[in-house]
Amino acid sequence: MNLSKYILGLSLASATVLNCAYAQKTKLDATVAQAMQQASASQLKADITYLADDKLKGRQPGTEGYKMAADYVVERLKAYGVQPAGDNGSWLQQVNLRKTLIVAGAQVGLAKGTAQMALTYGKDIIVSPSPAEKSGTVNAPLVFAGYGITNAGQQYDDYAGINVKGKAVLIIRGAPEAFPSSEASHSMDQVTIQKNAAAHGAIAVIFATADTSRRMISNINRPTYSVLDDKGKVAVSGSFYSTQIKMVATLSLGTSKQLLEAAGKSLADVVAGLKNGKPQSADLGFTIQGAYQSTWQDVNSFNVVGKVTGTDARLKNEYVVHSAHLDHLGIGRPVEGDSLYNGAHDNASGVSSLLQIANIYSHVKVKPKRSVLFVLVTGEELGELGSGYFALHPTVPVKSIVADVNTDMPTIIAPLLSVTALGAEHSSLSKVVDEAAAYLDLTVEPDPEPKENRFVRSDQYSFVKQGIPALHIKYGSRTPDGKNNLNELVGKWRAKYYHKPQDDINGMFDFDAGAKYARLNFLIGYLVANNAVRQVWNKGDIFEVKR
């Protein structure tokens, strides 16, 4: 059967037997196939050009440039017939951001018996400010808890055999080499580590720097960011978990080595053991004592939310989300004489891709069974904050969201021949990706860069943490010349453009690849939206939750 005319689908009859496997072929409506061809490379270029223009000044949340970007996106969505789905029938969902800094450093030291180890702030240690309490103190025994991981599926637990109740834990961020890449990424997430520490009774988390690739940040004014709910409480943060954790800090490489050596351990040996999946946890015999103060600055921002209403009387009250972050870095440190971070690839390209998905839907005569949400989020560069808030407090009932298809910096610099679907392997979404990719003559590959931890570094992770199956499509390795070494070109591109002012419209682009990304993500979302059966997590998966 010709895949250009047919795609595999799921029927109600086969669903009960095959658990969301695609069991019979369903004809793709001709108007849908034709609508997919409406994804426009030229319009994608025009949208990126506007969103990355100097006049938007890098689209930093809370600025006029970010508002200009949002206004532009709303007008484009209106032109494609998308309806508002934000707060109170508007296009916007308010997201109240809190910028938090340490006031005049912090006083932290280590004690072992009568011996004292004074720590110089900014050289030996930095402390993460608290968005929930203006001051914090800790005086607690320090216990080494390895990676700070408890993972029953992988039969690994750094907390086995140690008591950390009322104590501070020393953690090396990482995961055993045998862990699957996305599970490793999840395990390294700072809030995940704090959550597990708190569940075991710890009251402070101290991160040890274990190699030279993790540089100590000596700027004592480095802020963290969080989102407040409508009661002024911290709802989402990339660095804060709860007030149970009285202090979160990071030790320098030299201090980490010195501390472990004083406890009779070699940092290199400890790291080697952990990588091999052998917990190294132990009481260090030290007490950590410290105090700090935080200061806050609150900033108003917002997500943009639009909707295409489904056609099924029941299923139209369920939603497939297409997400992309609208923000970038604003104006910052100069690089080669330029300090304006335009964010053309990151993520004007992803936003423009969502606009082309909306364009496709405007040409689909019969909309899918479920409704589709377009969610352009704020604060991704600050720690996936806008998506975190939307996933926690969506403008539709949270249990009605069946999946998220995220688009973040698709890196459209070469023809799109293969893709990797970050996170899809955890749910039935993997089958959907396979069918959509096959329809577009794309091959699907494993993550080519698992050590980049990309699974937790964009907005799909916010949905996963709320139990919503989600994925993020990135480039694969295939190249037209058959060398299949696209990673080499991406590496060169990343070194020159990623998170630098040089990421503007004058950089490397393949706009036809951008249009193809839009078609692929549309088709993934469309198949999910038109499937009578909801997507499910793989049985026993680390992210599986009952919703």
Coordinates of C-alpha atoms in Angstrom, one line a residue:
M1 CA 0.0 0.0 0.0
N2 CA 1.4 3.4 -1.0
L3 CA 2.4 5.4 2.1
S4 CA 1.9 8.6 0.1
K5 CA -1.8 7.9 0.1
Y6 CA -2.3 5.9 3.3
I7 CA -1.1 6.0 6.9
L8 CA -1.5 3.4 9.6
G9 CA -4.3 4.2 12.1
L10 CA -5.9 2.9 15.2
S11 CA -9.4 1.6 15.4
L12 CA -11.6 1.3 18.5
A13 CA -11.9 -2.5 17.8
S14 CA -8.2 -3.1 17.7
A15 CA -7.3 -0.8 20.6
T16 CA -8.6 -3.2 23.3
V17 CA -6.4 -6.0 21.9
L18 CA -3.2 -4.2 20.8
N19 CA -2.9 -1.4 23.4
C20 CA -2.6 1.5 21.0
A21 CA -0.6 -0.4 18.4
Y22 CA -1.4 0.6 14.8
A23 CA -3.2 -2.4 13.6
Q24 CA -5.0 -1.4 10.4
K25 CA -4.4 1.1 7.7
T26 CA -6.6 4.1 7.5
K27 CA -6.8 6.4 4.5
L28 CA -5.5 9.9 5.0
D29 CA -8.1 12.3 3.8
A30 CA -7.0 13.9 0.6
T31 CA -7.6 17.4 1.9
V32 CA -5.3 16.7 4.9
A33 CA -2.5 15.6 2.5
Q34 CA -3.1 18.7 0.4
A35 CA -3.2 20.9 3.5
M36 CA 0.2 19.7 4.6
Q37 CA 1.7 21.0 1.4
Q38 CA 0.6 24.5 2.4
A39 CA 3.5 24.7 5.0
S40 CA 5.4 27.6 3.5
A41 CA 9.2 27.9 3.6
S42 CA 9.0 31.5 2.5
Q43 CA 6.4 32.4 5.2
L44 CA 8.6 30.6 7.7
K45 CA 11.5 32.7 6.7
A46 CA 9.4 35.9 6.9
D47 CA 8.2 35.0 10.4
I48 CA 11.7 34.2 11.7
T49 CA 13.0 37.4 10.1
Y50 CA 10.4 39.5 12.1
L51 CA 10.8 37.6 15.4
A52 CA 14.6 37.8 15.3
D53 CA 14.7 41.5 14.2
D54 CA 16.9 43.8 16.3
K55 CA 13.8 45.9 17.2
L56 CA 12.5 43.0 19.4
K57 CA 15.8 43.2 21.3
G58 CA 16.1 39.5 22.0
R59 CA 12.5 38.8 23.3
Q60 CA 13.4 38.8 26.9
P61 CA 10.4 38.1 29.2
G62 CA 8.9 41.2 30.7
T63 CA 10.2 43.5 27.9
E64 CA 8.5 45.4 25.1
G65 CA 10.3 43.2 22.6
Y66 CA 8.7 40.1 24.1
K67 CA 5.3 41.8 23.9
M68 CA 5.9 42.7 20.3
A69 CA 6.7 39.1 19.5
A70 CA 3.5 38.0 21.3
D71 CA 1.4 40.5 19.4
Y72 CA 2.8 39.3 16.1
V73 CA 2.1 35.7 16.9
V74 CA -1.5 36.4 17.9
E75 CA -2.1 38.2 14.7
R76 CA -0.6 35.4 12.7
L77 CA -2.8 32.8 14.6
K78 CA -5.9 34.9 14.0
A79 CA -5.1 35.0 10.3
Y80 CA -5.1 31.1 10.3
G81 CA -8.5 31.0 12.1
V82 CA -7.1 29.9 15.5
Q83 CA -9.3 30.9 18.4
P84 CA -8.0 32.4 21.8
A85 CA -7.7 29.9 24.6
G86 CA -5.9 31.8 27.4
D87 CA -7.1 33.3 30.6
N88 CA -10.8 34.3 30.6
G89 CA -11.2 33.8 26.8
S90 CA -8.2 35.9 26.0
W91 CA -5.0 35.0 24.0
L92 CA -2.8 35.2 27.1
Q93 CA -2.1 33.3 30.2
Q94 CA -0.4 35.4 32.8
V95 CA 2.9 34.1 34.2
N96 CA 4.4 36.0 37.1
L97 CA 8.1 35.5 37.2
R98 CA 10.4 36.0 40.3
K99 CA 14.0 36.9 39.8
T100 CA 16.0 36.0 42.9
L101 CA 19.6 36.9 43.9
I102 CA 21.9 36.3 46.9
V103 CA 22.5 39.5 48.9
A104 CA 26.2 40.2 49.5
G105 CA 27.3 36.6 49.3
A106 CA 26.8 34.0 52.0
Q107 CA 28.7 32.7 55.0
V108 CA 29.3 28.9 54.8
G109 CA 31.8 26.7 56.5
L110 CA 32.6 23.0 57.2
A111 CA 33.5 21.6 60.6
K112 CA 34.9 18.2 61.6
G113 CA 35.4 17.9 65.3
T114 CA 37.3 21.0 66.4
A115 CA 38.7 21.5 62.9
Q116 CA 37.1 24.2 60.7
M117 CA 37.2 24.6 57.0
A118 CA 36.2 28.2 56.0
L119 CA 34.8 28.5 52.5
T120 CA 35.3 31.7 50.4
Y121 CA 32.0 32.7 48.7
G122 CA 32.3 32.8 45.0
K123 CA 35.6 30.8 45.0
D124 CA 34.9 27.7 47.1
I125 CA 31.1 27.8 47.1
I126 CA 28.1 29.5 45.7
V127 CA 24.6 29.4 47.2
S128 CA 21.4 29.3 45.2
P129 CA 19.0 32.0 46.4
S130 CA 15.5 31.1 47.6
P131 CA 12.4 32.4 45.9
A132 CA 10.3 31.4 48.9
E133 CA 12.2 32.7 51.9
K134 CA 14.3 35.9 52.3
S135 CA 16.8 34.2 54.5
G136 CA 18.1 30.7 55.1
T137 CA 20.4 28.9 57.6
V138 CA 21.7 25.4 57.9
N139 CA 23.6 23.5 60.6
A140 CA 23.6 19.8 59.7
P141 CA 25.8 16.7 59.4
L142 CA 27.0 16.2 55.8
V143 CA 26.4 12.8 54.1
F144 CA 27.7 11.8 50.7
A145 CA 24.8 10.4 48.6
G146 CA 26.5 9.8 45.3
Y147 CA 24.2 10.9 42.4
G148 CA 21.2 11.3 44.7
I149 CA 19.2 8.8 42.6
T150 CA 16.6 6.3 43.6
N151 CA 15.5 4.3 40.5
A152 CA 13.7 1.0 41.1
G153 CA 13.6 0.1 37.4
Q154 CA 17.3 0.3 37.1
Q155 CA 17.8 -1.3 40.5
Y156 CA 19.9 1.6 41.7
D157 CA 19.6 3.6 45.0
D158 CA 22.2 6.0 46.3
Y159 CA 20.2 6.3 49.6
A160 CA 20.3 2.6 50.4
G161 CA 22.0 2.0 53.7
I162 CA 22.4 5.6 54.7
N163 CA 20.3 7.9 57.0
V164 CA 20.0 11.5 55.8
K165 CA 17.0 12.6 57.9
G166 CA 17.7 16.1 59.2
K167 CA 21.1 16.1 57.3
A168 CA 22.7 17.8 54.3
V169 CA 23.5 15.6 51.3
L170 CA 26.5 16.0 49.1
I171 CA 25.6 15.1 45.5
I172 CA 27.5 14.7 42.2
R173 CA 25.2 15.5 39.3
G174 CA 25.3 12.5 36.9
A175 CA 24.0 9.0 36.4
P176 CA 25.4 5.6 35.9
E177 CA 26.5 5.0 32.3
A178 CA 24.1 2.1 31.9
F179 CA 21.1 4.4 32.4
P180 CA 19.0 5.2 29.2
S181 CA 19.8 8.7 28.1
S182 CA 16.4 10.3 29.0
E183 CA 16.3 8.6 32.4
A184 CA 19.9 9.8 33.0
S185 CA 18.8 13.3 32.0
H186 CA 15.8 13.2 34.3
S187 CA 18.0 11.9 37.2
M188 CA 20.4 14.9 36.8
D189 CA 17.7 17.5 37.0
Q190 CA 18.3 19.7 40.0
V191 CA 14.7 19.7 41.2
T192 CA 14.5 15.9 40.8
I193 CA 17.6 15.5 43.0
Q194 CA 16.1 17.9 45.6
K195 CA 12.8 16.1 45.6
N196 CA 14.4 12.7 46.2
A197 CA 16.6 14.2 48.9
A198 CA 13.6 15.7 50.6
A199 CA 11.7 12.4 50.4
H200 CA 14.5 10.8 52.3
G201 CA 14.4 13.5 55.0
A202 CA 17.4 15.7 53.9
I203 CA 17.3 19.4 54.7
A204 CA 20.1 20.7 52.4
V205 CA 21.6 19.7 49.1
I206 CA 25.2 20.5 48.3
F207 CA 26.4 19.8 44.8
A208 CA 30.0 18.7 44.3
T209 CA 31.8 19.8 41.1
A210 CA 33.5 16.6 39.9
D211 CA 35.3 17.6 36.7
T212 CA 36.8 20.6 34.9
S213 CA 34.0 20.8 32.4
R214 CA 31.6 22.1 35.1
R215 CA 33.0 25.5 35.8
M216 CA 32.5 27.2 39.1
I217 CA 30.4 30.4 38.6
S218 CA 32.0 33.1 40.7
N219 CA 29.5 35.8 40.0
I220 CA 27.6 36.2 43.3
N221 CA 24.9 38.2 41.5
R222 CA 23.8 35.3 39.2
P223 CA 20.0 35.1 39.6
T224 CA 17.6 32.2 39.5
Y225 CA 14.0 32.5 38.3
S226 CA 10.7 31.0 39.4
V227 CA 7.0 31.3 38.7
L228 CA 4.5 32.4 41.4
D229 CA 0.9 31.3 41.5
D230 CA -2.0 33.6 42.0
K231 CA -1.5 33.4 45.8
G232 CA 2.1 34.5 45.5
K233 CA 3.6 31.0 46.3
V234 CA 6.3 29.5 44.2
A235 CA 4.7 27.2 41.6
V236 CA 7.5 26.4 39.3
S237 CA 11.3 26.7 39.6
G238 CA 14.3 25.2 38.0
S239 CA 16.4 25.5 41.1
F240 CA 14.0 25.4 44.1
Y241 CA 11.9 22.4 45.3
S242 CA 10.5 23.2 48.8
T243 CA 11.2 25.1 52.0
Q244 CA 12.2 21.7 53.6
I245 CA 15.5 22.1 51.7
K246 CA 17.1 25.0 53.7
M247 CA 20.1 25.5 51.4
V248 CA 21.2 24.5 47.9
A249 CA 24.8 25.2 47.1
T250 CA 27.6 24.2 44.8
L251 CA 31.2 23.5 45.8
S252 CA 34.2 24.2 43.5
L253 CA 36.2 21.3 42.1
G254 CA 39.1 22.0 44.4
T255 CA 36.8 22.2 47.5
S256 CA 35.0 19.0 46.4
K257 CA 38.3 17.1 46.2
Q258 CA 39.6 18.5 49.5
L259 CA 36.4 17.6 51.3
L260 CA 36.3 14.0 50.0
E261 CA 40.0 13.5 50.7
A262 CA 39.6 14.7 54.2
A263 CA 36.9 12.0 54.6
G264 CA 39.3 9.3 53.2
K265 CA 37.9 9.2 49.7
S266 CA 39.3 10.0 46.2
L267 CA 37.0 12.0 44.0
A268 CA 38.3 10.2 40.9
D269 CA 37.6 6.8 42.4
V270 CA 34.2 7.8 43.6
V271 CA 33.2 9.1 40.2
A272 CA 34.5 5.9 38.5
G273 CA 32.5 3.8 40.9
L274 CA 29.3 5.8 40.3
K275 CA 29.6 5.6 36.6
N276 CA 29.8 1.9 36.9
G277 CA 26.6 1.8 38.8
K278 CA 28.1 1.2 42.2
P279 CA 26.8 3.6 44.9
Q280 CA 29.5 5.3 47.0
S281 CA 27.3 6.8 49.7
A282 CA 28.9 7.4 53.2
D283 CA 28.8 9.6 56.2
L284 CA 31.6 12.2 55.7
G285 CA 32.0 13.1 59.4
F286 CA 31.6 16.8 58.5
T287 CA 29.0 19.4 59.5
I288 CA 28.0 22.2 57.2
Q289 CA 27.1 25.5 58.7
G290 CA 25.8 28.5 56.7
A291 CA 23.5 31.5 56.4
Y292 CA 22.4 33.6 53.4
Q293 CA 19.9 36.2 52.4
S294 CA 17.9 36.5 49.2
T295 CA 16.4 39.5 47.4
W296 CA 13.5 39.3 44.9
Q297 CA 12.3 41.2 41.8
D298 CA 8.9 40.2 40.3
V299 CA 8.3 40.5 36.6
N300 CA 5.0 40.1 34.7
S301 CA 5.1 37.9 31.6
F302 CA 2.7 35.6 29.8
N303 CA 2.1 32.6 27.5
V304 CA 0.2 32.9 24.3
V305 CA -2.5 30.2 23.9
G306 CA -4.7 29.5 20.9
K307 CA -7.1 26.7 19.9
V308 CA -8.4 24.7 17.0
T309 CA -11.6 23.0 18.1
G310 CA -12.1 19.3 17.5
T311 CA -15.1 17.8 15.8
D312 CA -16.0 14.8 18.0
A313 CA -18.8 15.6 20.5
R314 CA -16.8 14.0 23.3
L315 CA -13.2 14.1 22.3
K316 CA -13.2 17.8 21.4
N317 CA -12.9 18.4 25.1
E318 CA -9.5 16.7 25.0
Y319 CA -6.4 18.4 23.7
V320 CA -3.1 17.9 21.9
V321 CA -0.6 20.6 22.6
H322 CA 1.9 22.1 20.2
S323 CA 4.4 24.0 22.2
A324 CA 7.4 26.3 21.5
H325 CA 9.1 29.0 23.5
L326 CA 8.7 32.6 22.4
D327 CA 11.5 34.1 24.6
H328 CA 15.2 34.4 24.2
L329 CA 18.1 36.0 26.1
G330 CA 17.6 39.7 25.4
I331 CA 20.7 41.9 25.6
G332 CA 23.7 40.4 27.3
R333 CA 27.5 39.9 27.3
P334 CA 29.0 41.2 24.0
V335 CA 30.4 38.6 21.6
E336 CA 32.5 40.0 18.7
G337 CA 31.1 43.4 19.4
D338 CA 27.4 42.4 19.4
S339 CA 25.3 42.2 22.6
L340 CA 21.9 41.7 21.1
Y341 CA 20.8 38.0 21.3
N342 CA 18.3 37.7 18.4
G343 CA 17.5 34.0 18.9
A344 CA 16.7 33.3 15.2
H345 CA 17.1 29.6 15.5
D346 CA 16.4 29.6 19.3
N347 CA 13.5 29.8 19.1
A348 CA 12.1 32.1 16.4
S349 CA 12.4 29.0 14.1
G350 CA 10.3 26.8 16.5
V351 CA 7.6 29.5 16.9
S352 CA 7.5 30.0 13.1
S353 CA 7.1 26.2 12.7
L354 CA 4.0 26.3 15.0
L355 CA 2.6 29.1 12.9
Q356 CA 3.0 26.8 9.8
I357 CA 1.2 24.0 11.7
A358 CA -1.7 26.5 12.3
N359 CA -1.5 27.4 8.6
I360 CA -1.9 23.7 7.7
Y361 CA -4.9 23.4 10.0
S362 CA -6.5 26.4 8.3
H363 CA -6.6 24.3 5.1
V364 CA -7.9 21.1 6.8
K365 CA -11.7 21.1 6.0
V366 CA -12.6 18.6 8.6
K367 CA -10.7 19.1 11.8
P368 CA -9.6 16.1 13.9
K369 CA -11.7 14.6 16.7
R370 CA -9.7 16.2 19.5
S371 CA -9.0 19.9 19.9
V372 CA -5.5 21.3 19.3
L373 CA -3.8 23.9 21.5
F374 CA -1.0 26.2 20.3
V375 CA 1.0 27.2 23.4
L376 CA 3.8 29.8 22.9
V377 CA 5.6 29.9 26.3
T378 CA 7.7 32.4 28.2
G379 CA 10.8 31.8 30.3
E380 CA 12.2 28.7 28.7
E381 CA 15.6 30.2 28.8
L382 CA 15.1 30.8 32.5
G383 CA 14.4 27.1 33.2
E384 CA 11.3 26.0 31.3
L385 CA 9.1 28.3 33.5
G386 CA 6.2 29.2 31.2
S387 CA 5.7 25.7 30.1
G388 CA 6.1 24.5 33.7
Y389 CA 3.3 26.8 34.7
F390 CA 1.1 25.9 31.8
A391 CA 1.5 22.2 32.4
L392 CA 0.7 22.6 36.1
H393 CA -2.1 25.2 35.7
P394 CA -3.3 24.9 32.1
T395 CA -6.1 27.0 30.7
V396 CA -8.0 23.7 30.1
P397 CA -8.5 20.9 32.6
V398 CA -5.1 19.3 33.1
K399 CA -6.5 15.7 32.7
S400 CA -7.9 16.7 29.3
I401 CA -4.4 17.1 27.8
V402 CA -3.4 13.9 26.0
A403 CA 0.0 14.8 24.6
D404 CA 2.5 17.6 23.9
V405 CA 4.5 17.9 20.7
N406 CA 7.3 20.4 21.4
T407 CA 9.3 22.4 18.9
D408 CA 12.5 24.0 20.1
M409 CA 15.4 25.1 17.9
P410 CA 14.9 22.4 15.2
T411 CA 18.3 23.5 13.8
I412 CA 17.2 23.9 10.2
I413 CA 20.6 24.2 8.6
A414 CA 20.5 21.2 6.2
P415 CA 17.9 19.0 4.4
L416 CA 15.8 17.0 6.8
L417 CA 16.3 13.3 6.1
S418 CA 16.1 11.8 9.6
V419 CA 14.9 12.7 13.0
T420 CA 15.2 11.7 16.7
A421 CA 12.1 12.0 18.9
L422 CA 13.3 12.9 22.4
G423 CA 11.1 11.3 25.0
A424 CA 8.8 9.4 22.6
E425 CA 10.3 6.1 23.5
H426 CA 8.6 6.3 26.9
S427 CA 5.1 6.1 25.5
S428 CA 2.9 5.1 22.7
L429 CA 3.9 8.3 20.9
S430 CA 6.9 6.4 19.5
K431 CA 4.5 4.5 17.2
V432 CA 2.9 7.7 16.0
V433 CA 6.4 9.2 15.3
D434 CA 7.3 6.1 13.2
E435 CA 4.2 6.4 11.1
A436 CA 4.4 10.1 10.6
A437 CA 8.1 9.9 9.7
A438 CA 7.5 7.1 7.3
Y439 CA 4.8 9.1 5.5
L440 CA 7.3 11.9 4.9
D441 CA 10.2 9.4 4.0
L442 CA 12.1 10.2 7.1
T443 CA 14.0 7.7 9.2
V444 CA 13.9 7.8 13.0
E445 CA 17.1 7.4 15.0
P446 CA 18.1 7.2 18.6
D447 CA 19.3 10.4 20.2
P448 CA 22.7 11.0 18.5
E449 CA 23.9 13.2 21.4
P450 CA 22.7 11.6 24.7
K451 CA 25.3 13.3 26.8
E452 CA 23.8 16.7 25.8
N453 CA 20.8 15.9 28.2
R454 CA 18.5 17.4 25.6
F455 CA 15.4 15.6 27.0
V456 CA 15.3 17.8 30.1
R457 CA 16.4 21.0 28.4
S458 CA 13.2 22.1 26.7
D459 CA 9.5 22.5 27.3
Q460 CA 8.4 19.0 26.7
Y461 CA 9.9 18.0 30.0
S462 CA 7.4 20.2 31.8
F463 CA 4.6 18.2 30.5
V464 CA 6.3 14.9 31.2
K465 CA 6.7 15.9 34.9
Q466 CA 2.9 16.3 35.0
G467 CA 2.3 12.9 33.6
I468 CA 1.5 14.0 30.0
P469 CA 3.2 12.0 27.2
A470 CA 5.4 14.4 25.3
L471 CA 8.2 14.5 22.8
H472 CA 10.6 16.9 21.0
I473 CA 11.7 16.2 17.4
K474 CA 15.3 17.0 16.6
Y475 CA 17.5 16.3 13.6
G476 CA 19.0 12.9 12.9
S477 CA 22.4 12.1 11.3
R478 CA 21.5 11.5 7.6
T479 CA 23.0 13.7 4.9
P480 CA 22.3 13.8 1.2
D481 CA 25.9 12.6 0.4
G482 CA 25.4 9.5 2.4
K483 CA 28.1 10.3 4.9
N484 CA 25.5 10.6 7.6
N485 CA 27.6 12.9 9.7
L486 CA 25.2 15.8 10.2
N487 CA 26.3 16.1 13.8
E488 CA 29.7 17.4 12.6
L489 CA 28.0 20.4 10.8
V490 CA 25.7 20.9 13.8
G491 CA 28.7 21.0 16.1
K492 CA 30.4 23.7 14.0
W493 CA 27.1 25.6 13.9
R494 CA 26.6 25.4 17.6
A495 CA 30.1 26.7 18.4
K496 CA 29.5 29.8 16.3
Y497 CA 25.8 30.5 16.9
Y498 CA 24.2 28.8 19.8
H499 CA 23.2 31.3 22.6
K500 CA 25.3 34.0 20.9
P501 CA 24.3 37.3 19.3
Q502 CA 25.4 35.7 15.9
D503 CA 22.1 33.7 15.9
D504 CA 20.3 36.1 13.6
I505 CA 18.6 35.8 10.3
N506 CA 22.0 36.2 8.5
G507 CA 23.2 32.8 9.8
M508 CA 22.8 29.3 8.3
F509 CA 19.3 28.3 7.3
D510 CA 17.5 25.7 5.2
F511 CA 13.9 27.0 5.2
D512 CA 12.6 24.0 3.2
A513 CA 13.8 21.8 6.1
G514 CA 11.8 24.1 8.4
A515 CA 8.6 23.5 6.4
K516 CA 9.2 19.8 6.5
Y517 CA 9.6 20.0 10.3
A518 CA 6.3 21.7 10.5
R519 CA 4.6 19.0 8.3
L520 CA 6.1 16.2 10.5
N521 CA 5.0 17.8 13.8
F522 CA 1.6 18.6 12.4
L523 CA 1.1 15.0 11.3
I524 CA 2.2 13.6 14.7
G525 CA -0.2 15.9 16.4
Y526 CA -3.0 15.2 13.9
L527 CA -2.7 11.4 14.3
V528 CA -2.9 11.8 18.1
A529 CA -5.8 14.2 17.8
N530 CA -7.7 12.0 15.5
N531 CA -7.1 8.7 17.4
A532 CA -10.1 7.6 19.5
V533 CA -7.7 6.1 22.0
R534 CA -5.5 8.3 24.3
Q535 CA -1.7 8.0 24.3
V536 CA -0.3 6.0 27.2
W537 CA 3.0 5.6 29.0
N538 CA 4.8 2.3 28.5
K539 CA 3.9 -0.1 31.3
G540 CA 6.4 0.3 34.2
D541 CA 8.1 3.3 32.6
I542 CA 9.9 5.7 35.0
F543 CA 7.4 8.5 33.9
E544 CA 4.3 6.4 34.0
V545 CA 1.5 7.9 36.1
K546 CA -2.2 7.2 36.3
R547 CA -4.2 10.3 35.2

